[in-house]
Coordinates of C-alpha atoms in Angstrom, one line a residue:
M1 CA 0.0 0.0 0.0
N2 CA 1.4 3.4 -1.0
D3 CA 0.0 6.4 0.9
S4 CA 1.5 9.2 -1.2
A5 CA 2.1 10.2 -4.8
P6 CA 5.1 8.4 -6.3
A7 CA 8.4 10.1 -6.9
R8 CA 9.1 11.0 -10.5
S9 CA 11.7 8.3 -10.8
T10 CA 9.1 5.7 -10.0
R11 CA 7.1 6.5 -13.1
R12 CA 10.3 6.6 -15.2
A13 CA 11.5 3.1 -14.2
R14 CA 13.3 1.9 -17.3
V15 CA 11.4 -1.2 -18.4
R16 CA 11.8 -2.0 -22.1
A17 CA 8.4 -2.7 -23.7
P18 CA 8.0 -6.2 -25.1
E19 CA 7.2 -6.5 -28.8
L20 CA 3.6 -6.6 -30.1
V21 CA 2.6 -10.0 -31.3
G22 CA -0.8 -11.3 -32.3
K23 CA -1.7 -14.2 -34.5
G24 CA -4.8 -12.5 -35.8
G25 CA -2.9 -9.6 -37.3
W26 CA -3.7 -5.9 -37.4
L27 CA -7.0 -4.1 -38.0
N28 CA -7.6 -0.4 -38.8
T29 CA -4.2 0.0 -40.5
G30 CA -5.1 -0.6 -44.1
G31 CA -3.4 -4.0 -44.0
T32 CA 0.0 -2.8 -42.6
G33 CA 1.6 -4.5 -39.6
Y34 CA 3.6 -2.6 -37.0
T35 CA 6.4 -3.2 -34.6
L36 CA 7.4 -0.9 -31.6
A37 CA 10.3 0.2 -33.7
D38 CA 7.9 1.6 -36.3
L39 CA 6.2 3.6 -33.5
R40 CA 9.4 5.0 -32.0
G41 CA 9.1 8.7 -31.2
R42 CA 5.4 8.5 -30.4
I43 CA 3.7 8.0 -27.1
V44 CA 2.1 4.6 -27.3
I45 CA -0.9 3.5 -25.2
L46 CA -1.7 -0.2 -25.2
D47 CA -5.4 -0.9 -24.4
F48 CA -5.7 -4.6 -23.5
W49 CA -9.4 -5.2 -24.0
T50 CA -12.0 -7.8 -25.0
F51 CA -15.3 -6.9 -26.5
C52 CA -17.5 -8.8 -24.0
C53 CA -16.2 -6.6 -21.2
I54 CA -18.3 -3.5 -20.2
N55 CA -15.4 -1.9 -18.4
C56 CA -13.4 -2.2 -21.6
L57 CA -16.2 -0.5 -23.5
H58 CA -16.1 2.3 -20.9
V59 CA -12.4 2.7 -21.5
L60 CA -12.9 3.0 -25.2
D61 CA -15.2 5.9 -24.6
E62 CA -12.9 7.5 -22.0
L63 CA -10.0 7.5 -24.5
R64 CA -11.9 9.2 -27.3
E65 CA -11.2 12.7 -26.2
L66 CA -7.5 12.0 -25.4
E67 CA -7.1 10.3 -28.7
E68 CA -8.4 13.3 -30.6
K69 CA -6.6 15.9 -28.6
H70 CA -3.2 14.2 -29.0
R71 CA -3.6 12.6 -32.3
D72 CA -0.2 13.9 -33.6
T73 CA 1.8 12.5 -30.7
V74 CA -0.1 9.6 -29.2
V75 CA -0.8 6.2 -30.8
I76 CA -3.4 4.1 -29.1
I77 CA -3.3 0.4 -29.9
G78 CA -6.0 -1.9 -28.8
V79 CA -4.6 -5.3 -28.0
H80 CA -7.7 -7.6 -28.3
S81 CA -7.2 -10.4 -25.7
P82 CA -10.2 -12.8 -25.7
K83 CA -12.0 -14.3 -22.7
F84 CA -14.6 -16.3 -24.5
V85 CA -14.0 -18.8 -27.4
H86 CA -16.1 -16.7 -29.7
E87 CA -13.9 -13.7 -29.1
A88 CA -10.9 -15.5 -30.5
E89 CA -12.6 -15.6 -33.9
H90 CA -11.0 -13.0 -36.1
A91 CA -14.3 -12.1 -37.9
A92 CA -15.9 -11.4 -34.5
V93 CA -13.1 -9.0 -33.6
V94 CA -13.5 -7.3 -37.0
D95 CA -17.2 -6.9 -36.2
A96 CA -16.5 -5.6 -32.7
V97 CA -14.1 -2.9 -33.9
E98 CA -16.8 -1.5 -36.1
R99 CA -19.6 -2.1 -33.7
Y100 CA -18.0 0.0 -31.0
G101 CA -16.5 2.7 -33.2
V102 CA -12.9 1.9 -32.5
E103 CA -10.8 4.6 -34.3
H104 CA -7.3 3.3 -33.7
P105 CA -5.2 0.3 -34.7
V106 CA -6.1 -3.0 -33.1
L107 CA -3.8 -6.0 -32.7
D108 CA -5.8 -9.3 -32.7
D109 CA -4.1 -11.5 -30.1
P110 CA -6.3 -14.6 -29.9
E111 CA -3.6 -16.7 -28.1
L112 CA -2.9 -13.9 -25.5
A113 CA 0.8 -13.7 -26.5
T114 CA 1.2 -10.0 -25.9
W115 CA -1.1 -10.2 -22.9
K116 CA 1.4 -12.7 -21.3
Q117 CA 4.5 -10.7 -22.3
Y118 CA 3.1 -7.6 -20.5
A119 CA 2.0 -9.8 -17.5
V120 CA -1.6 -8.4 -17.8
R121 CA -4.1 -9.9 -15.3
A122 CA -7.3 -8.0 -16.0
W123 CA -9.5 -6.5 -18.6
P124 CA -9.1 -3.6 -19.2
T125 CA -5.5 -2.7 -18.6
L126 CA -3.7 0.3 -20.1
V127 CA 0.0 0.4 -20.5
V128 CA 1.9 3.7 -21.5
I129 CA 5.1 3.4 -23.5
D130 CA 7.3 6.5 -23.9
P131 CA 8.8 7.6 -27.2
E132 CA 12.0 5.7 -26.5
G133 CA 10.2 2.4 -26.1
Y134 CA 10.0 2.1 -22.3
V135 CA 7.0 1.2 -20.2
V136 CA 6.3 4.1 -17.8
A137 CA 2.9 3.4 -16.4
Q138 CA 0.2 0.7 -16.1
H139 CA -3.4 1.1 -15.0
A140 CA -6.0 -1.7 -14.5
G141 CA -9.7 -0.9 -14.8
E142 CA -11.4 2.3 -15.8
G143 CA -11.4 5.9 -14.7
H144 CA -7.7 6.6 -15.5
A145 CA -8.1 8.9 -18.5
H146 CA -7.3 12.0 -16.3
A147 CA -4.0 10.4 -15.0
I148 CA -3.0 9.3 -18.5
E149 CA -3.8 12.8 -19.9
A150 CA -1.5 14.4 -17.3
L151 CA 1.3 11.8 -18.0
V152 CA 1.0 12.4 -21.8
G153 CA 1.5 16.1 -21.3
E154 CA 4.6 15.4 -19.2
L155 CA 6.0 13.0 -21.8
E156 CA 5.3 15.4 -24.7
A157 CA 7.3 18.2 -22.9
E158 CA 10.1 15.9 -21.8
H159 CA 10.7 14.2 -25.1
A160 CA 10.2 17.4 -27.2
A161 CA 13.0 18.9 -25.1
K162 CA 15.2 15.8 -25.7
G163 CA 14.4 15.7 -29.4
T164 CA 12.9 12.2 -29.1
L165 CA 9.3 13.1 -29.8
R166 CA 8.1 12.6 -33.4
R167 CA 4.9 14.3 -34.4
G168 CA 2.6 13.5 -37.4
D169 CA -0.2 11.3 -38.6
G170 CA -0.7 8.0 -36.9
P171 CA -1.1 4.5 -38.4
Y172 CA -5.0 4.5 -38.2
V173 CA -6.8 3.8 -41.5
A174 CA -10.6 4.0 -41.4
P175 CA -12.3 1.0 -42.9
E176 CA -14.7 1.5 -45.8
P177 CA -18.4 2.0 -44.7
V178 CA -20.9 -0.7 -45.5
A179 CA -24.5 0.2 -46.7
T180 CA -27.2 -1.7 -44.7
D181 CA -30.5 -0.6 -43.3
L182 CA -29.4 -1.7 -39.8
R183 CA -25.8 -1.8 -38.4
F184 CA -25.3 -4.1 -35.4
P185 CA -28.9 -3.7 -34.0
G186 CA -29.2 -4.4 -30.3
K187 CA -32.8 -4.9 -29.1
A188 CA -36.3 -4.8 -30.6
I189 CA -39.9 -4.6 -29.5
V190 CA -43.3 -5.0 -31.3
L191 CA -45.2 -1.7 -31.3
P192 CA -49.0 -1.5 -30.9
S193 CA -49.2 -0.9 -34.7
G194 CA -47.6 -4.3 -35.4
N195 CA -44.4 -2.6 -36.6
F196 CA -41.0 -3.3 -35.0
L197 CA -38.9 -0.7 -33.2
V198 CA -35.2 -1.6 -33.3
S199 CA -32.2 0.0 -31.6
D200 CA -29.7 0.6 -34.4
T201 CA -26.8 0.7 -32.0
T202 CA -23.8 1.4 -34.1
R203 CA -25.6 4.2 -36.0
H204 CA -26.9 5.8 -32.8
Q205 CA -30.5 5.6 -33.9
L206 CA -33.9 3.9 -33.4
V207 CA -35.4 2.4 -36.6
E208 CA -39.1 1.6 -37.1
L209 CA -39.6 -1.3 -39.5
A210 CA -42.8 -2.4 -41.1
E211 CA -44.5 -5.7 -40.1
D212 CA -42.3 -7.5 -42.6
G213 CA -39.3 -6.7 -40.4
E214 CA -37.4 -5.3 -43.4
S215 CA -39.0 -2.1 -44.8
V216 CA -37.9 1.1 -43.1
V217 CA -40.8 3.3 -41.9
R218 CA -38.8 6.0 -40.1
R219 CA -35.5 6.7 -38.3
I220 CA -35.3 8.5 -35.0
G221 CA -32.1 10.3 -34.1
S222 CA -29.5 12.2 -36.0
G223 CA -27.2 9.2 -36.4
E224 CA -24.4 11.1 -34.6
R225 CA -23.3 10.4 -31.0
G226 CA -24.9 12.9 -28.7
F227 CA -27.2 13.6 -25.7
G228 CA -29.5 16.2 -27.3
P229 CA -33.2 15.9 -28.1
D230 CA -32.5 14.3 -31.5
S231 CA -29.5 12.1 -30.6
F232 CA -28.5 8.9 -28.9
N233 CA -25.2 7.1 -28.0
E234 CA -25.2 3.4 -28.8
P235 CA -28.8 2.8 -27.6
Q236 CA -29.8 -0.8 -26.6
G237 CA -32.9 -1.8 -24.6
L238 CA -36.5 -0.8 -25.4
A239 CA -39.7 -1.2 -23.5
L240 CA -43.3 0.0 -24.0
L241 CA -44.3 2.2 -21.0
D242 CA -47.7 2.8 -22.6
E243 CA -49.2 2.7 -26.0
N244 CA -47.5 6.0 -27.0
T245 CA -44.2 5.9 -25.0
V246 CA -41.1 3.7 -25.4
V247 CA -38.4 3.7 -22.8
V248 CA -34.9 3.6 -24.3
A249 CA -31.7 2.4 -22.6
D250 CA -29.4 5.0 -24.0
T251 CA -26.3 3.0 -23.0
V252 CA -23.3 5.2 -23.6
N253 CA -25.2 8.3 -22.5
H254 CA -25.8 6.5 -19.2
A255 CA -29.4 7.5 -19.4
L256 CA -33.0 6.4 -19.9
R257 CA -34.8 8.3 -22.7
A258 CA -38.5 8.4 -23.6
L259 CA -39.6 8.2 -27.3
D260 CA -43.1 9.7 -28.1
L261 CA -44.3 7.4 -30.8
V262 CA -46.8 10.0 -32.1
T263 CA -44.4 13.0 -32.4
G264 CA -41.1 11.2 -32.6
G265 CA -39.8 13.5 -29.8
V266 CA -37.2 12.2 -27.4
T267 CA -36.9 13.4 -23.7
T268 CA -34.7 12.2 -20.8
L269 CA -36.3 10.2 -18.0
A270 CA -33.3 9.3 -15.9
G271 CA -29.6 9.9 -15.7
T272 CA -27.4 13.0 -16.0
G273 CA -25.3 11.9 -19.0
K274 CA -22.4 11.1 -16.6
Q275 CA -21.3 7.6 -15.6
W276 CA -22.0 6.4 -12.0
W277 CA -19.0 5.9 -9.8
Q278 CA -18.5 4.3 -6.3
G279 CA -19.8 6.8 -3.8
S280 CA -22.4 8.4 -6.0
P281 CA -26.0 8.4 -5.0
T282 CA -27.9 5.1 -5.6
S283 CA -31.4 6.5 -5.4
G284 CA -33.2 9.8 -5.7
P285 CA -34.8 12.1 -8.3
A286 CA -34.2 10.3 -11.6
L287 CA -32.7 13.3 -13.4
E288 CA -30.2 13.9 -10.6
V289 CA -28.7 10.4 -10.3
D290 CA -25.9 9.1 -12.5
L291 CA -26.4 5.7 -14.2
S292 CA -23.9 3.3 -15.7
S293 CA -24.3 1.7 -19.1
P294 CA -28.0 0.7 -18.9
W295 CA -28.3 -2.2 -21.4
D296 CA -31.9 -3.3 -21.3
V297 CA -35.2 -2.3 -19.7
A298 CA -38.5 -4.1 -18.9
V299 CA -41.7 -3.1 -17.1
F300 CA -42.2 -5.4 -14.1
G301 CA -44.3 -4.7 -11.0
G302 CA -45.3 -1.3 -12.1
K303 CA -41.7 0.0 -12.5
V304 CA -39.2 0.1 -15.2
W305 CA -36.4 -2.3 -14.3
I306 CA -32.9 -1.5 -15.7
A307 CA -30.1 -4.0 -16.5
M308 CA -27.3 -1.7 -15.3
A309 CA -24.5 -3.6 -17.0
G310 CA -21.9 -1.1 -16.0
V311 CA -22.1 -1.7 -12.3
H312 CA -23.4 -5.3 -12.3
Q313 CA -26.8 -4.4 -10.8
L314 CA -30.5 -4.1 -11.4
W315 CA -32.1 -0.7 -10.8
T316 CA -35.7 0.5 -11.1
Y317 CA -37.3 3.7 -12.4
D318 CA -40.6 4.7 -10.9
P319 CA -42.6 6.5 -13.6
E320 CA -45.0 8.0 -11.1
A321 CA -42.5 9.3 -8.6
R322 CA -39.8 9.9 -11.3
T323 CA -37.2 8.4 -9.0
V324 CA -34.5 5.7 -9.5
A325 CA -33.1 3.2 -7.0
V326 CA -30.9 0.1 -6.8
A327 CA -33.1 -3.1 -6.7
A328 CA -30.5 -5.9 -6.7
G329 CA -26.8 -6.4 -6.8
T330 CA -23.8 -5.1 -4.7
T331 CA -21.6 -3.9 -7.7
N332 CA -19.4 -6.9 -7.1
E333 CA -19.0 -9.0 -10.2
G334 CA -20.0 -12.7 -10.0
L335 CA -22.8 -15.1 -9.5
V336 CA -24.3 -15.1 -6.0
D337 CA -28.0 -15.7 -5.3
G338 CA -30.1 -14.5 -2.4
P339 CA -31.9 -11.3 -1.3
G340 CA -31.5 -8.5 -3.8
A341 CA -29.2 -6.5 -1.6
E342 CA -26.8 -9.4 -1.3
A343 CA -26.8 -10.8 -4.8
W344 CA -24.0 -10.5 -7.3
F345 CA -24.4 -10.1 -11.1
A346 CA -22.0 -9.8 -14.0
Q347 CA -23.1 -7.4 -16.7
P348 CA -26.8 -8.1 -16.8
S349 CA -27.7 -7.4 -20.4
G350 CA -31.2 -8.7 -21.1
L351 CA -34.6 -8.5 -19.2
A352 CA -38.0 -10.1 -19.8
A353 CA -41.0 -9.9 -17.4
A354 CA -43.2 -13.0 -17.2
G355 CA -45.9 -13.4 -14.5
D356 CA -44.2 -13.1 -11.1
R357 CA -40.6 -13.4 -12.5
L358 CA -38.2 -11.0 -14.1
W359 CA -35.8 -13.0 -16.2
V360 CA -32.3 -11.8 -16.5
A361 CA -29.6 -12.7 -19.1
D362 CA -26.4 -12.3 -17.0
S363 CA -23.9 -12.2 -19.8
E364 CA -20.4 -12.5 -18.1
T365 CA -21.5 -15.5 -16.0
S366 CA -23.1 -17.0 -19.1
A367 CA -26.2 -17.4 -16.9
L368 CA -30.0 -17.2 -17.0
R369 CA -31.3 -15.8 -13.7
Y370 CA -34.5 -14.4 -12.4
V371 CA -35.9 -12.1 -9.7
D372 CA -39.0 -13.3 -7.9
G373 CA -41.9 -11.3 -6.5
D374 CA -40.1 -10.7 -3.2
G375 CA -37.0 -9.3 -4.9
A376 CA -34.8 -12.4 -4.3
V377 CA -32.4 -13.5 -7.1
H378 CA -32.2 -17.1 -8.3
T379 CA -30.1 -18.8 -11.0
A380 CA -31.7 -21.2 -13.5
V381 CA -28.7 -21.9 -15.7
G382 CA -25.1 -21.1 -15.2
T383 CA -22.3 -21.6 -12.7
G384 CA -20.0 -18.5 -12.7
L385 CA -17.6 -16.3 -14.5
F386 CA -15.3 -19.0 -15.9
D387 CA -17.5 -21.8 -17.3
F388 CA -19.4 -21.6 -20.5
G389 CA -20.2 -23.6 -23.6
H390 CA -23.1 -25.1 -25.6
R391 CA -24.6 -27.9 -23.6
D392 CA -28.3 -28.9 -23.4
G393 CA -30.1 -31.1 -20.9
D394 CA -30.6 -30.6 -17.1
A395 CA -30.3 -26.9 -16.2
E396 CA -27.8 -27.8 -13.4
Q397 CA -25.2 -28.9 -16.0
A398 CA -26.4 -26.9 -19.1
L399 CA -24.1 -24.2 -20.5
L400 CA -24.5 -20.9 -22.3
Q401 CA -21.9 -18.5 -23.8
H402 CA -22.4 -14.8 -23.0
P403 CA -26.1 -14.4 -23.6
L404 CA -27.4 -10.9 -24.2
G405 CA -31.2 -11.4 -24.5
V406 CA -34.1 -13.3 -22.9
T407 CA -37.7 -13.6 -24.2
A408 CA -40.8 -14.9 -22.5
L409 CA -42.5 -17.6 -24.6
P410 CA -46.3 -18.3 -24.7
D411 CA -46.0 -21.6 -22.9
G412 CA -44.3 -20.2 -19.8
S413 CA -40.8 -21.1 -20.9
V414 CA -38.1 -18.6 -22.0
A415 CA -35.9 -18.2 -25.0
V416 CA -32.3 -17.1 -24.5
S417 CA -30.4 -15.2 -27.2
D418 CA -27.2 -17.2 -26.6
T419 CA -25.1 -14.6 -28.3
Y420 CA -21.6 -16.1 -28.5
N421 CA -23.0 -19.6 -29.4
H422 CA -24.9 -18.0 -32.3
A423 CA -28.0 -19.8 -31.1
L424 CA -31.5 -19.4 -29.7
R425 CA -31.9 -21.6 -26.6
R426 CA -34.9 -22.5 -24.5
Y427 CA -35.3 -23.1 -20.7
D428 CA -38.5 -24.7 -19.5
P429 CA -39.0 -24.0 -15.7
S430 CA -41.6 -26.9 -15.5
T431 CA -39.0 -29.5 -16.5
G432 CA -35.7 -27.8 -15.7
Q433 CA -34.5 -28.7 -19.2
V434 CA -32.4 -26.6 -21.6
T435 CA -32.8 -27.2 -25.4
T436 CA -31.7 -25.4 -28.5
L437 CA -34.3 -23.8 -30.7
A438 CA -32.1 -22.6 -33.6
T439 CA -28.4 -22.4 -34.6
D440 CA -26.5 -20.6 -37.3
L441 CA -27.6 -17.2 -36.0
R442 CA -24.9 -14.5 -36.0
E443 CA -24.6 -13.0 -32.5
P444 CA -28.3 -12.9 -31.7
S445 CA -28.9 -10.2 -29.0
D446 CA -32.7 -10.2 -28.6
A447 CA -35.9 -11.8 -29.8
V448 CA -39.6 -11.0 -29.8
V449 CA -42.6 -13.2 -30.2
V450 CA -45.0 -12.5 -33.1
G451 CA -47.9 -15.1 -33.3
D452 CA -46.3 -18.5 -33.8
D453 CA -43.0 -17.0 -34.8
V454 CA -40.0 -15.6 -33.0
V455 CA -38.2 -12.7 -34.6
V456 CA -34.5 -12.7 -33.7
V457 CA -32.2 -9.7 -33.7
E458 CA -29.2 -11.1 -35.6
S459 CA -26.9 -8.3 -34.6
A460 CA -23.8 -9.3 -36.6
R461 CA -25.9 -10.0 -39.7
H462 CA -27.5 -6.6 -39.3
R463 CA -31.1 -7.8 -39.7
L464 CA -34.2 -9.3 -38.0
T465 CA -34.7 -13.0 -38.8
R466 CA -38.1 -14.7 -38.5
L467 CA -38.2 -18.3 -37.2
R468 CA -41.1 -20.6 -36.7
L469 CA -41.2 -21.8 -33.1
P470 CA -40.2 -25.4 -33.5
E471 CA -42.1 -28.3 -31.9
E472 CA -38.9 -30.1 -31.3
A473 CA -35.6 -28.7 -30.3
V474 CA -32.5 -28.8 -32.5
R475 CA -29.9 -31.3 -31.4
V476 CA -26.3 -30.0 -31.2
E477 CA -23.1 -31.6 -30.0
S478 CA -22.3 -30.6 -26.5
V479 CA -19.3 -28.3 -26.0
A480 CA -17.9 -27.1 -22.7
H481 CA -15.2 -24.5 -22.1
R482 CA -13.4 -22.7 -19.3
T483 CA -11.8 -19.3 -19.7
Q484 CA -8.4 -19.9 -21.3
R485 CA -5.9 -18.1 -19.1
A486 CA -2.9 -19.7 -17.7
A487 CA -3.1 -20.3 -13.9
T488 CA -0.6 -18.5 -11.7
E489 CA 1.4 -21.1 -9.8
V490 CA 1.5 -20.1 -6.1
A491 CA 3.1 -21.7 -3.1
G492 CA 0.9 -23.7 -0.7
G493 CA 0.1 -22.1 2.6
G494 CA 0.8 -18.3 2.9
L495 CA 0.4 -15.9 -0.1
R496 CA 0.9 -12.2 0.1
L497 CA -1.5 -10.3 -2.0
D498 CA -0.3 -6.8 -3.0
V499 CA -2.6 -4.4 -4.9
V500 CA -0.2 -1.9 -6.3
F501 CA -1.6 1.7 -6.3
Q502 CA 0.5 4.8 -6.7
A503 CA -1.5 8.0 -6.9
P504 CA -0.9 9.7 -10.2
A505 CA 1.4 12.7 -10.4
G506 CA -0.2 15.8 -8.9
Q507 CA -2.7 13.7 -6.8
K508 CA -2.8 12.2 -3.3
L509 CA -5.0 9.7 -1.6
D510 CA -8.3 11.2 -0.4
T511 CA -8.5 10.6 3.3
R512 CA -11.0 13.4 4.2
Y513 CA -13.8 10.9 5.0
G514 CA -11.8 8.0 6.3
P515 CA -9.7 5.3 4.5
S516 CA -9.4 6.0 0.8
T517 CA -8.9 2.4 -0.2
R518 CA -10.9 -0.8 -0.1
L519 CA -10.1 -4.5 -0.8
L520 CA -12.5 -7.4 -1.0
V521 CA -11.2 -10.9 -1.5
S522 CA -13.1 -14.2 -2.1
S523 CA -12.4 -17.4 -3.9
T524 CA -13.9 -20.2 -6.1
P525 CA -14.3 -22.7 -4.5
P526 CA -14.7 -20.9 -1.2
E527 CA -12.6 -23.6 0.5
L528 CA -9.5 -22.4 -1.4
L529 CA -9.0 -19.6 1.1
A530 CA -8.5 -20.9 4.7
A531 CA -7.9 -17.3 5.8
G532 CA -7.8 -13.8 4.3
D533 CA -11.2 -13.5 2.7
G534 CA -13.6 -10.6 3.3
A535 CA -13.4 -6.8 3.2
G536 CA -10.8 -4.4 4.5
T537 CA -9.1 -1.1 3.8
D538 CA -5.4 -2.2 3.4
L539 CA -4.3 -3.0 -0.1
T540 CA -1.9 -5.6 1.2
R541 CA -3.2 -8.8 2.7
E542 CA -1.8 -12.1 3.9
L543 CA -3.8 -15.0 2.4
T544 CA -3.7 -18.6 3.6
L545 CA -4.5 -21.3 1.0
D546 CA -5.9 -24.6 2.0
P547 CA -3.3 -27.2 0.9
A548 CA -6.1 -29.7 0.2
V549 CA -7.5 -27.5 -2.6
T550 CA -4.9 -27.5 -5.4
E551 CA -6.5 -25.0 -7.8
G552 CA -9.2 -22.3 -8.0
V553 CA -9.8 -18.7 -8.7
L554 CA -9.1 -15.7 -6.4
H555 CA -11.6 -12.9 -6.8
V556 CA -10.1 -9.5 -5.9
S557 CA -11.9 -6.2 -5.9
A558 CA -9.9 -3.1 -5.1
M559 CA -10.8 0.6 -5.0
A560 CA -8.7 3.7 -4.3
A561 CA -9.8 7.4 -4.3
S562 CA -7.3 10.2 -5.0
C563 CA -7.7 14.0 -5.3
D564 CA -5.7 16.7 -7.0
D565 CA -3.0 17.8 -4.6
D566 CA -3.2 21.6 -5.1
P567 CA -3.3 23.6 -1.8
E568 CA -4.5 26.6 -3.8
N569 CA -7.6 24.8 -5.0
E570 CA -10.4 24.8 -2.4
Y571 CA -12.4 22.2 -4.3
P572 CA -10.0 19.7 -5.8
A573 CA -11.2 17.2 -8.4
C574 CA -11.3 13.7 -7.0
H575 CA -11.1 10.4 -8.9
V576 CA -12.0 6.8 -8.1
H577 CA -9.8 3.9 -9.3
Q578 CA -11.5 0.5 -9.2
Q579 CA -10.9 -2.9 -10.7
D580 CA -12.1 -6.5 -10.2
W581 CA -9.7 -9.4 -10.9
G582 CA -10.4 -13.1 -11.3
V583 CA -7.0 -14.8 -11.0
P584 CA -6.8 -18.5 -11.7
V585 CA -4.2 -20.1 -9.3
R586 CA -2.7 -23.5 -9.0
V587 CA -0.8 -24.6 -5.9
A588 CA 2.6 -25.9 -6.9
E589 CA 6.0 -26.5 -5.3
G590 CA 8.2 -23.5 -5.8
G591 CA 5.2 -21.4 -6.7
A592 CA 5.1 -17.6 -6.0
E593 CA 4.7 -16.4 -2.4
R594 CA 3.5 -13.0 -3.6
L595 CA 0.7 -12.0 -6.0
P596 CA 1.0 -8.4 -7.2
L597 CA -2.0 -6.9 -9.0
V598 CA -1.4 -3.4 -10.5
L599 CA -4.3 -1.0 -10.0
A600 CA -2.2 2.0 -11.0
G601 CA 1.6 2.6 -11.3
L602 CA 4.4 0.1 -11.7
D603 CA 5.2 -2.9 -9.5
E604 CA 8.7 -2.3 -8.1
D605 CA 8.8 -5.3 -5.8
G606 CA 9.9 -8.3 -7.8
T607 CA 10.2 -10.6 -4.8

């Protein structure tokens, strides 16, 4: 634990940056490959990301302003490092780069070669390389743009004075645009007229389609990112509030919007346009409370429920009182059932109300879950963050892969848009069985029922696809996977956990209201930790591993708050740094006795 800002020499530790290697090759460069030598003289920021990760998507948005402001000195390179099997497919990475508007070169690293060379342990991680090719900073998680902006300014001045800074155009080459009516649509609903309303996510619009699901009736929104009365920013979920009003999850604006179907006018129901951070209000007047990447919405129990993917929670919006509040989830990422206030989610991304249940597609745990009438959370399918695949049968052993949508079916069962399996699955609560309804769909993200048909949003095929609800399920070969990251070998018995945090230059830890740091540790299986689990404020902790448990996953959540250290400023800006890690470990003779996790700064202790 470091209680003060690091000395200048700490940030300038001379660590030569490893080469950039990725079997999938380069995107957004016009077909040209690059080495670090090619980038010498520029400030390089490596963004280790994977497209399933909501925190990674937050970082993409955080970097946009810095990227534009320093375009002649800074080169941002996204190093795509997959978690799920689907994310290792090159075509899927190509789609994701377009889907999320990535405007810098991307190295496709399906085998995690560069990830391993840089000893990265979490998505997202940012690494800053100076113009001479040395690593000068590393940050895990989101919320670091302010610190990197300050560091970039220092590096520009330092290397301009030394003559080692090279200005000019970067290696980014924009891909050719493709003409389609929809571009990576997210969610859809059936309107009272029988037409469809679709969130055309990548084009920042809503599109009304005729009953054929193809003919465009009208477009709502300018098509440019924005938070004005005629603009959206990567909208996703939709829900009918009444026959004339649609609630829209305006995801990257961190807001709920209302569409008037008669006039086409758009107003804001909830959110400020700013992202929620730890310590922000979790309830209150809807237009005064920050939200975080609302991904879907559904009307349940008289309220609009919100899948708040950005903070792993479910929130509600009360249309009568015009207030918002947390309904379930602690902000910790994982799969824990129980009362709403104690449950854990992992990027809930799809909602569907059916009777006394609200169904939830919990994407990062590859799970189907539900909230009952008392607000308690249950899991129907799924086991946790690291197990996924395509397996039918009893729900206890069935597997999904990063589902984004869930749809109530007429017979009381639910259809799951099993996004990374390119399939539509079905769970029947009466039998506890999981089956496959359709395959060969391309990243399905939602579905709606129309008569005897189900209309699927095929996001990566940019269309709606109508399927007849089959009487018998499709049979597929069972496949099971675990997240493919090499386990860290650790010594049996004692293990020192060090979360490395060095307050960025010009800042200090914020201790005005008590401890400025927080550490939460748990494990899968729980028996792995004989001692050391639970919450505390020290970023260093001694863990005791049970020698009878030879492998598992350590779950570590860390937070640190820092403020600008300027005695002349009566109201200094403060910043929250937060990251969750899931670290696979294996007990082995001669294994490490210390586990360092870098939240911000550089790890100087190699012992």
